[in-house]
Structure formats: C-alpha cells, structure tokens
mmCIF file of C-alpha atoms and ligand atoms in Angstrom:
data_model
loop_
_atom_site.group_PDB
_atom_site.id
_atom_site.type_symbol
_atom_site.label_atom_id
_atom_site.label_comp_id
_atom_site.label_asym_id
_atom_site.label_seq_id
_atom_site.Cartn_x
_atom_site.Cartn_y
_atom_site.Cartn_z
ATOM 1 C CA MET A 1 138.626 16.606 36.629
ATOM 2 C CA THR A 2 136.738 16.341 33.369
ATOM 3 C CA ASP A 3 135.640 12.612 34.457
ATOM 4 C CA ILE A 4 133.898 13.796 37.292
ATOM 5 C CA VAL A 5 130.406 14.824 37.104
ATOM 6 C CA TRP A 6 128.135 16.521 39.484
ATOM 7 C CA HIS A 7 125.105 14.590 41.026
ATOM 8 C CA GLN A 8 121.750 16.154 41.328
ATOM 9 C CA HIS A 9 120.277 14.475 44.196
ATOM 10 C CA GLU A 10 116.625 15.309 44.764
ATOM 11 C CA ILE A 11 116.584 16.882 48.385
ATOM 12 C CA ASP A 12 118.254 20.170 48.660
ATOM 13 C CA GLN A 13 119.223 23.173 51.010
ATOM 14 C CA ALA A 14 116.003 24.249 50.912
ATOM 15 C CA ALA A 15 114.037 21.032 51.838
ATOM 16 C CA ARG A 16 116.348 20.588 54.600
ATOM 17 C CA GLY A 17 116.017 24.477 55.668
ATOM 18 C CA ARG A 18 112.452 23.679 55.782
ATOM 19 C CA GLN A 19 112.379 20.650 57.640
ATOM 20 C CA LYS A 20 114.289 22.669 60.471
ATOM 21 C CA ASN A 21 112.352 25.845 60.326
ATOM 22 C CA GLN A 22 114.858 27.878 59.319
ATOM 23 C CA ASN A 23 116.664 29.481 56.714
ATOM 24 C CA PRO A 24 120.171 28.271 56.520
ATOM 25 C CA VAL A 25 123.210 30.818 56.289
ATOM 26 C CA LEU A 26 126.940 31.298 56.791
ATOM 27 C CA LEU A 27 127.782 34.233 59.106
ATOM 28 C CA TRP A 28 131.555 34.535 58.690
ATOM 29 C CA PHE A 29 133.592 36.795 61.426
ATOM 30 C CA THR A 30 136.644 37.919 60.573
ATOM 31 C CA GLY A 31 139.147 40.054 62.429
ATOM 32 C CA LEU A 32 142.393 40.558 64.196
ATOM 33 C CA SER A 33 143.621 38.187 67.147
ATOM 34 C CA GLY A 34 142.057 39.039 70.218
ATOM 35 C CA SER A 35 139.056 41.032 68.559
ATOM 36 C CA GLY A 36 136.605 39.018 69.674
ATOM 37 C CA LYS A 37 135.564 36.722 67.125
ATOM 38 C CA SER A 38 135.429 33.374 69.025
ATOM 39 C CA THR A 39 133.308 35.340 71.876
ATOM 40 C CA LEU A 40 131.101 37.175 69.862
ATOM 41 C CA ALA A 41 130.364 33.920 67.523
ATOM 42 C CA GLY A 42 129.972 31.490 70.542
ATOM 43 C CA ALA A 43 127.355 33.965 72.355
ATOM 44 C CA LEU A 44 125.579 34.216 69.194
ATOM 45 C CA GLU A 45 125.142 30.533 68.980
ATOM 46 C CA HIS A 46 124.250 29.943 72.138
ATOM 47 C CA ALA A 47 121.288 32.570 71.542
ATOM 48 C CA LEU A 48 119.934 30.800 68.370
ATOM 49 C CA PHE A 49 120.376 27.396 69.947
ATOM 50 C CA GLU A 50 118.285 28.447 72.746
ATOM 51 C CA ALA A 51 115.670 29.860 70.225
ATOM 52 C CA GLY A 52 115.335 26.549 68.431
ATOM 53 C CA PHE A 53 117.874 27.277 65.553
ATOM 54 C CA HIS A 54 119.925 24.141 64.138
ATOM 55 C CA THR A 55 123.634 25.910 64.270
ATOM 56 C CA TYR A 56 127.294 24.857 63.904
ATOM 57 C CA LEU A 57 130.245 26.990 65.014
ATOM 58 C CA LEU A 58 133.536 26.681 63.028
ATOM 59 C CA ASP A 59 136.622 28.292 64.791
ATOM 60 C CA GLY A 60 140.226 28.577 63.386
ATOM 61 C CA ASP A 61 141.832 27.164 66.827
ATOM 62 C CA ASN A 62 139.809 24.165 66.724
ATOM 63 C CA VAL A 63 139.791 23.869 62.938
ATOM 64 C CA ARG A 64 143.441 23.718 63.247
ATOM 65 C CA HIS A 65 143.813 21.047 65.800
ATOM 66 C CA GLY A 66 142.226 18.319 63.114
ATOM 67 C CA LEU A 67 141.039 19.486 59.349
ATOM 68 C CA CYS A 68 144.128 22.095 58.861
ATOM 69 C CA LYS A 69 146.411 20.520 61.279
ATOM 70 C CA ASP A 70 148.960 20.440 58.593
ATOM 71 C CA LEU A 71 148.926 24.355 58.188
ATOM 72 C CA GLY A 72 150.755 27.221 59.076
ATOM 73 C CA PHE A 73 150.374 30.761 58.995
ATOM 74 C CA SER A 74 152.055 31.684 55.745
ATOM 75 C CA LEU A 75 149.882 33.716 53.456
ATOM 76 C CA GLU A 76 149.721 30.408 51.239
ATOM 77 C CA ASP A 77 148.680 28.055 54.213
ATOM 78 C CA ARG A 78 146.529 30.702 55.469
ATOM 79 C CA ASP A 79 144.376 30.620 52.008
ATOM 80 C CA GLU A 80 144.148 26.669 51.999
ATOM 81 C CA ASN A 81 142.988 26.861 55.614
ATOM 82 C CA LEU A 82 140.305 28.974 54.338
ATOM 83 C CA ARG A 83 139.663 27.331 51.098
ATOM 84 C CA ARG A 84 139.318 23.879 53.282
ATOM 85 C CA VAL A 85 136.755 25.668 55.961
ATOM 86 C CA GLY A 86 134.976 27.768 53.058
ATOM 87 C CA GLU A 87 134.325 24.300 51.205
ATOM 88 C CA VAL A 88 133.080 22.639 55.185
ATOM 89 C CA ALA A 89 131.157 25.842 55.683
ATOM 90 C CA LYS A 90 129.529 25.405 52.114
ATOM 91 C CA LEU A 91 128.629 21.540 52.993
ATOM 92 C CA MET A 92 126.925 22.755 56.430
ATOM 93 C CA VAL A 93 125.093 25.180 55.006
ATOM 94 C CA ASP A 94 123.336 22.821 52.340
ATOM 95 C CA ALA A 95 122.934 20.436 55.166
ATOM 96 C CA GLY A 96 120.417 22.835 56.431
ATOM 97 C CA LEU A 97 122.559 24.433 59.145
ATOM 98 C CA VAL A 98 122.949 28.189 60.332
ATOM 99 C CA VAL A 99 126.977 28.480 60.384
ATOM 100 C CA LEU A 100 128.789 30.501 61.987
ATOM 101 C CA SER A 101 132.544 30.700 61.456
ATOM 102 C CA ALA A 102 135.490 32.689 63.291
ATOM 103 C CA PHE A 103 138.912 32.943 61.278
ATOM 104 C CA ILE A 104 140.822 35.784 61.022
ATOM 105 C CA SER A 105 140.782 35.270 57.265
ATOM 106 C CA PRO A 106 142.660 38.354 56.703
ATOM 107 C CA THR A 107 142.714 39.022 52.803
ATOM 108 C CA ARG A 108 139.905 40.763 50.660
ATOM 109 C CA ALA A 109 140.354 37.695 48.104
ATOM 110 C CA GLU A 110 140.043 34.757 50.508
ATOM 111 C CA ARG A 111 137.051 36.223 51.863
ATOM 112 C CA GLU A 112 135.642 36.796 48.464
ATOM 113 C CA ARG A 113 136.430 33.229 47.359
ATOM 114 C CA VAL A 114 134.324 32.016 50.340
ATOM 115 C CA ARG A 115 131.417 34.517 49.399
ATOM 116 C CA ASN A 116 131.518 33.399 45.867
ATOM 117 C CA LEU A 117 130.811 29.652 46.993
ATOM 118 C CA PHE A 118 127.437 31.139 48.030
ATOM 119 C CA PRO A 119 124.426 32.465 46.707
ATOM 120 C CA GLU A 120 123.420 36.209 47.088
ATOM 121 C CA GLY A 121 122.432 36.792 50.931
ATOM 122 C CA LYS A 122 123.934 33.440 52.069
ATOM 123 C CA PHE A 123 127.235 34.894 53.066
ATOM 124 C CA ILE A 124 127.440 37.246 55.829
ATOM 125 C CA GLU A 125 130.346 39.058 56.807
ATOM 126 C CA VAL A 126 130.676 40.104 60.277
ATOM 127 C CA HIS A 127 133.792 42.373 60.449
ATOM 128 C CA VAL A 128 134.868 42.619 63.900
ATOM 129 C CA SER A 129 136.373 45.927 63.554
ATOM 130 C CA THR A 130 138.487 45.957 67.544
ATOM 131 C CA PRO A 131 141.831 48.294 66.941
ATOM 132 C CA LEU A 132 144.852 46.343 67.101
ATOM 133 C CA SER A 133 145.880 48.529 69.962
ATOM 134 C CA VAL A 134 143.067 46.912 71.883
ATOM 135 C CA CYS A 135 143.476 43.561 70.824
ATOM 136 C CA GLU A 136 147.396 44.022 71.774
ATOM 137 C CA SER A 137 146.130 45.166 75.013
ATOM 138 C CA ARG A 138 144.151 42.348 75.648
ATOM 139 C CA ASP A 139 146.597 39.544 74.355
ATOM 140 C CA PRO A 140 144.736 36.616 76.085
ATOM 141 C CA LYS A 141 147.239 33.919 74.748
ATOM 142 C CA GLY A 142 150.464 36.441 75.100
ATOM 143 C CA LEU A 143 150.611 36.060 71.401
ATOM 144 C CA TYR A 144 151.362 39.792 70.890
ATOM 145 C CA ALA A 145 153.966 39.945 73.460
ATOM 146 C CA LYS A 146 155.635 36.963 71.500
ATOM 147 C CA ALA A 147 155.325 38.288 68.067
ATOM 148 C CA ARG A 148 156.541 42.180 69.293
ATOM 149 C CA LYS A 149 159.811 40.122 70.319
ATOM 150 C CA GLY A 150 160.006 37.953 67.339
ATOM 151 C CA GLU A 151 159.307 34.557 68.932
ATOM 152 C CA ILE A 152 156.194 34.437 66.471
ATOM 153 C CA ALA A 153 156.650 34.725 62.479
ATOM 154 C CA ASN A 154 153.820 35.945 60.449
ATOM 155 C CA PHE A 155 151.608 37.429 63.209
ATOM 156 C CA THR A 156 148.698 39.194 61.683
ATOM 157 C CA GLY A 157 148.550 42.923 62.291
ATOM 158 C CA ILE A 158 152.257 42.567 63.812
ATOM 159 C CA SER A 159 154.373 40.970 60.864
ATOM 160 C CA SER A 160 151.493 40.124 58.519
ATOM 161 C CA PRO A 161 148.837 41.894 56.840
ATOM 162 C CA TYR A 162 145.234 42.198 57.506
ATOM 163 C CA GLU A 163 143.030 43.762 54.963
ATOM 164 C CA ASN A 164 139.734 45.589 56.099
ATOM 165 C CA PRO A 165 136.803 44.480 54.403
ATOM 166 C CA ASP A 166 135.295 47.150 51.892
ATOM 167 C CA SER A 167 131.617 46.210 52.489
ATOM 168 C CA ALA A 168 131.009 43.794 55.005
ATOM 169 C CA GLU A 169 126.980 43.184 55.791
ATOM 170 C CA LEU A 170 127.925 43.848 59.642
ATOM 171 C CA THR A 171 130.691 45.661 61.581
ATOM 172 C CA ILE A 172 131.212 45.692 65.389
ATOM 173 C CA ASP A 173 133.965 46.956 67.473
ATOM 174 C CA THR A 174 134.126 44.781 70.890
ATOM 175 C CA SER A 175 135.751 47.703 72.514
ATOM 176 C CA LYS A 176 132.751 49.915 72.189
ATOM 177 C CA GLY A 177 129.190 48.820 74.040
ATOM 178 C CA ASP A 178 128.928 45.699 75.562
ATOM 179 C CA LEU A 179 128.505 41.859 74.611
ATOM 180 C CA ALA A 180 124.803 41.500 75.052
ATOM 181 C CA THR A 181 123.756 44.489 72.927
ATOM 182 C CA GLN A 182 126.287 43.314 70.352
ATOM 183 C CA VAL A 183 124.974 39.813 70.236
ATOM 184 C CA GLN A 184 121.178 40.981 70.168
ATOM 185 C CA ALA A 185 121.739 43.158 67.017
ATOM 186 C CA LEU A 186 123.428 39.737 65.432
ATOM 187 C CA VAL A 187 120.305 37.599 66.585
ATOM 188 C CA ASP A 188 118.029 40.301 65.162
ATOM 189 C CA TYR A 189 119.781 40.439 61.733
ATOM 190 C CA VAL A 190 119.752 36.484 61.457
ATOM 191 C CA SER A 191 116.067 36.299 62.728
ATOM 192 C CA ALA A 192 115.276 38.877 59.818
ATOM 193 C CA LEU A 193 116.819 36.270 57.312
ATOM 194 C CA GLN A 194 113.985 33.471 58.633
ATOM 195 C CA VAL A 195 112.217 33.477 55.198
ATOM 196 C CA ILE A 196 112.619 30.524 52.209
ATOM 197 C CA ASP A 197 110.791 31.463 49.092
ATOM 198 C CA GLY A 198 108.264 33.947 50.426
ATOM 199 C CA GLU A 199 107.623 31.644 53.413
ATOM 200 C CA LYS A 200 108.629 32.784 57.200
ATOM 201 C CA MET A 201 110.304 30.228 59.293
ATOM 202 C CA VAL A 202 109.200 29.077 62.672
ATOM 203 C CA ALA A 203 112.879 28.963 63.645
ATOM 204 C CA GLY A 204 113.702 32.324 65.930
ATOM 205 C CA LEU A 205 110.162 32.882 66.863
ATOM 206 C CA GLY A 206 111.301 32.592 70.699
ATOM 207 C CA ILE A 207 113.585 35.775 69.648
HETATM 208 N N1 PPS B 301 151.033 33.826 63.365
HETATM 209 C C1 PPS B 301 149.833 33.699 63.723
HETATM 210 N N2 PPS B 301 149.036 34.562 63.193
HETATM 211 C C2 PPS B 301 147.663 34.855 63.465
HETATM 212 N N3 PPS B 301 147.417 33.912 64.443
HETATM 213 C C3 PPS B 301 148.070 33.001 64.905
HETATM 214 C C4 PPS B 301 149.345 32.779 64.420
HETATM 215 N N4 PPS B 301 150.003 31.839 65.199
HETATM 216 C C5 PPS B 301 148.805 31.336 66.072
HETATM 217 N N5 PPS B 301 147.936 32.183 65.960
HETATM 218 C C6 PPS B 301 146.286 31.774 66.389
HETATM 219 O O1 PPS B 301 145.895 31.321 65.477
HETATM 220 C C7 PPS B 301 144.347 31.898 65.252
HETATM 221 C C8 PPS B 301 143.774 32.279 64.096
HETATM 222 O O2 PPS B 301 143.751 31.138 63.260
HETATM 223 P P1 PPS B 301 142.683 31.379 61.798
HETATM 224 O O3 PPS B 301 143.014 29.892 61.180
HETATM 225 O O4 PPS B 301 141.771 32.022 62.465
HETATM 226 O O5 PPS B 301 143.764 32.294 60.792
HETATM 227 S S1 PPS B 301 143.742 32.571 59.357
HETATM 228 O O6 PPS B 301 142.276 32.629 59.248
HETATM 229 O O7 PPS B 301 143.872 31.327 58.498
HETATM 230 O O8 PPS B 301 144.710 33.838 59.066
HETATM 231 C C9 PPS B 301 144.606 32.925 66.270
HETATM 232 O O9 PPS B 301 143.337 32.859 67.040
HETATM 233 P P2 PPS B 301 142.445 33.852 67.418
HETATM 234 O O10 PPS B 301 143.296 34.777 68.499
HETATM 235 O O11 PPS B 301 141.350 33.194 67.980
HETATM 236 O O12 PPS B 301 142.215 34.771 66.630
HETATM 237 C C10 PPS B 301 145.693 32.693 66.974
HETATM 238 O O13 PPS B 301 145.282 32.515 68.377
HETATM 239 N N1 ADP B 302 132.558 42.000 73.092
HETATM 240 C C1 ADP B 302 133.302 41.913 74.153
HETATM 241 N N2 ADP B 302 133.819 43.018 75.049
HETATM 242 C C2 ADP B 302 134.623 42.783 75.655
HETATM 243 N N3 ADP B 302 135.696 41.917 75.507
HETATM 244 C C3 ADP B 302 135.632 41.399 74.638
HETATM 245 C C4 ADP B 302 134.546 41.025 73.986
HETATM 246 N N4 ADP B 302 134.790 39.860 73.049
HETATM 247 C C5 ADP B 302 135.729 39.137 73.409
HETATM 248 N N5 ADP B 302 136.370 40.281 74.639
HETATM 249 C C6 ADP B 302 137.671 39.822 75.280
HETATM 250 O O1 ADP B 302 138.719 39.804 74.203
HETATM 251 C C7 ADP B 302 139.639 39.095 74.171
HETATM 252 C C8 ADP B 302 139.892 38.005 72.832
HETATM 253 O O2 ADP B 302 138.763 37.359 72.676
HETATM 254 P P1 ADP B 302 138.198 36.226 71.590
HETATM 255 O O3 ADP B 302 136.866 36.094 71.478
HETATM 256 O O4 ADP B 302 139.037 35.293 71.750
HETATM 257 O O5 ADP B 302 138.966 36.842 70.259
HETATM 258 P P2 ADP B 302 139.674 36.558 68.736
HETATM 259 O O6 ADP B 302 138.462 35.033 68.802
HETATM 260 O O7 ADP B 302 139.015 37.260 67.765
HETATM 261 O O8 ADP B 302 140.846 36.086 69.570
HETATM 262 C C9 ADP B 302 139.005 37.548 75.294
HETATM 263 O O9 ADP B 302 139.701 38.248 76.455
HETATM 264 C C10 ADP B 302 137.486 38.187 75.526
HETATM 265 O O10 ADP B 302 137.152 38.087 76.915
#
C-alpha cells in the first residue's frame, strides 16, 4: 500500500458543485426493514430532481444485485456491504452530486465509518425510527413472517441487532404524520445547506 500515492487533480468537489449550482452532500437513511427508508429517499430524490438538483439514490436492495451481490447478512458481510457503499457514495459526492442512500446500516460503528469519510456537514444521517411493531405489521416483502418462522437467519430486529443512532441529524418515524410533510422537512433541510464557501447556490430556488 505504501507504493500507492494519491494524485491530487485540479478539478475538485466544490468546483463540480458550483458547476451544478449545488452543495454536494450525502443523506444516509438508516432504519429497520420496512421503516420507510426507500419511500422517503425516493420521494425526496423526486422533489430535489424536479427542483433542479443533480442527484443519485443508492438503495440496499438494488446494490445487492450488482456491486454487493456476493454478500449476505452476517455482520461481517454487512460491514463489507457498507464499506463499499460508503466509498461509492464518497466518489459520487466528490462528483458533485446530492447522494441519497437507503441501507439498514444497523450498527453505530458502520455508520460512523461512513461518516468519517466526509468533512463535517457533508454526511447527513437520517434515522427512520419507525418502531419494529409497525415495520413488522407492514411486512411488505413477507420477510418478518419468514424471520419469525426461522426461515431467514440474521434478520435485523428479529435475529440480528439494530443500534439506534445516538445523534442523527434528522429523525423521522414514518408511522407518524404523512409522507408529504416528512419529505418537505427533508427538502427544507437540504435547501438550507445550499451554500459553498459562503456563496448561495442557485439549485433548489424552485423549492
Ligand atoms: N437477513 C436480513 N436482514 C435484513 N434485511 C434483509 C435480510 N435478508 C434480506 N433482506 C433485505 O435486504 C435489505 C437490506 O439490505 P441492506 O444492504 O440495506 O442491509 S445492511 O445495511 O447491509 O444491513 C432489506 O431491504 P429493506 O426492507 O428495503 O430495508 C431486506 O428487504
Ligand atoms: N411515510 C410513510 N407513511 C406510511 N407508510 C409508509 C411510509 N413510508 C413507507 N411506508 C410503507 O412502509 C412499507 C415499507 O416502505 P419502504 O420504503 O420499502 O421501507 P424500507 O426501505 O425501510 O424497507 C411500504 O409498504 C410503504 O408503503
């Protein structure tokens, strides 16, 4: 590893962000299966895209069809899943995008390791704090029922741990309130971040 030297190129993240009139950030949605991560992140991406932001959404289910298709749900595999996703998200933010990621990301250590890839203010943790009882009652994929029957091992919340964040930037329980209000709160938060080196970015003015 000592023979690998970082090559600092001229164009940087701030320049790419200015070109897109936006402040690139990562919004990291964490929560139990069925808590509402994908729904919130998808609705937020739609709102931001319509307002002129350049976005990308990384979703656990989808990433596990390609980049992480070799990984399962042991704690070690989840660690590697989130290590890879964290590095991809870092590249996308460096490319000047507003990135949204929707992963259970069950442990504080995993989420802290991703946070530490970013400067202060560039990693926004969104805890989707919907209670297990609600997630299990929803069970849109029937996975909780299978987990309860022992047909799925290491299922988060049932036979694998989830550690609540100590200090997420935002906390949303999707069993309270309505989706539109929840998404607007997220849009307002992202819009308030649209400053680079003291200069207000144009993106989001339509919001
Ligand atoms: N054992 C087990 N535990 C938890 N989840 C499971 C499991 N097996 C499959 N699934 C489905 O995989 C989705 C979670 O993948 P993630 O990459 O987000 O998980 S993790 O961050 O690596 O913990 C998760 O998707 P969401 O329901 O959208 O969260 C599940 O549908
Ligand atoms: N804000 C919300 N209000 C009500 N129901 C929701 C909300 N967000 C998600 N849901 C419902 O909860 C279930 C799981 O949502 P999903 O976004 O797939 O969760 P996750 O990505 O965390 O697994 C779906 O049936 C969805 O319709």
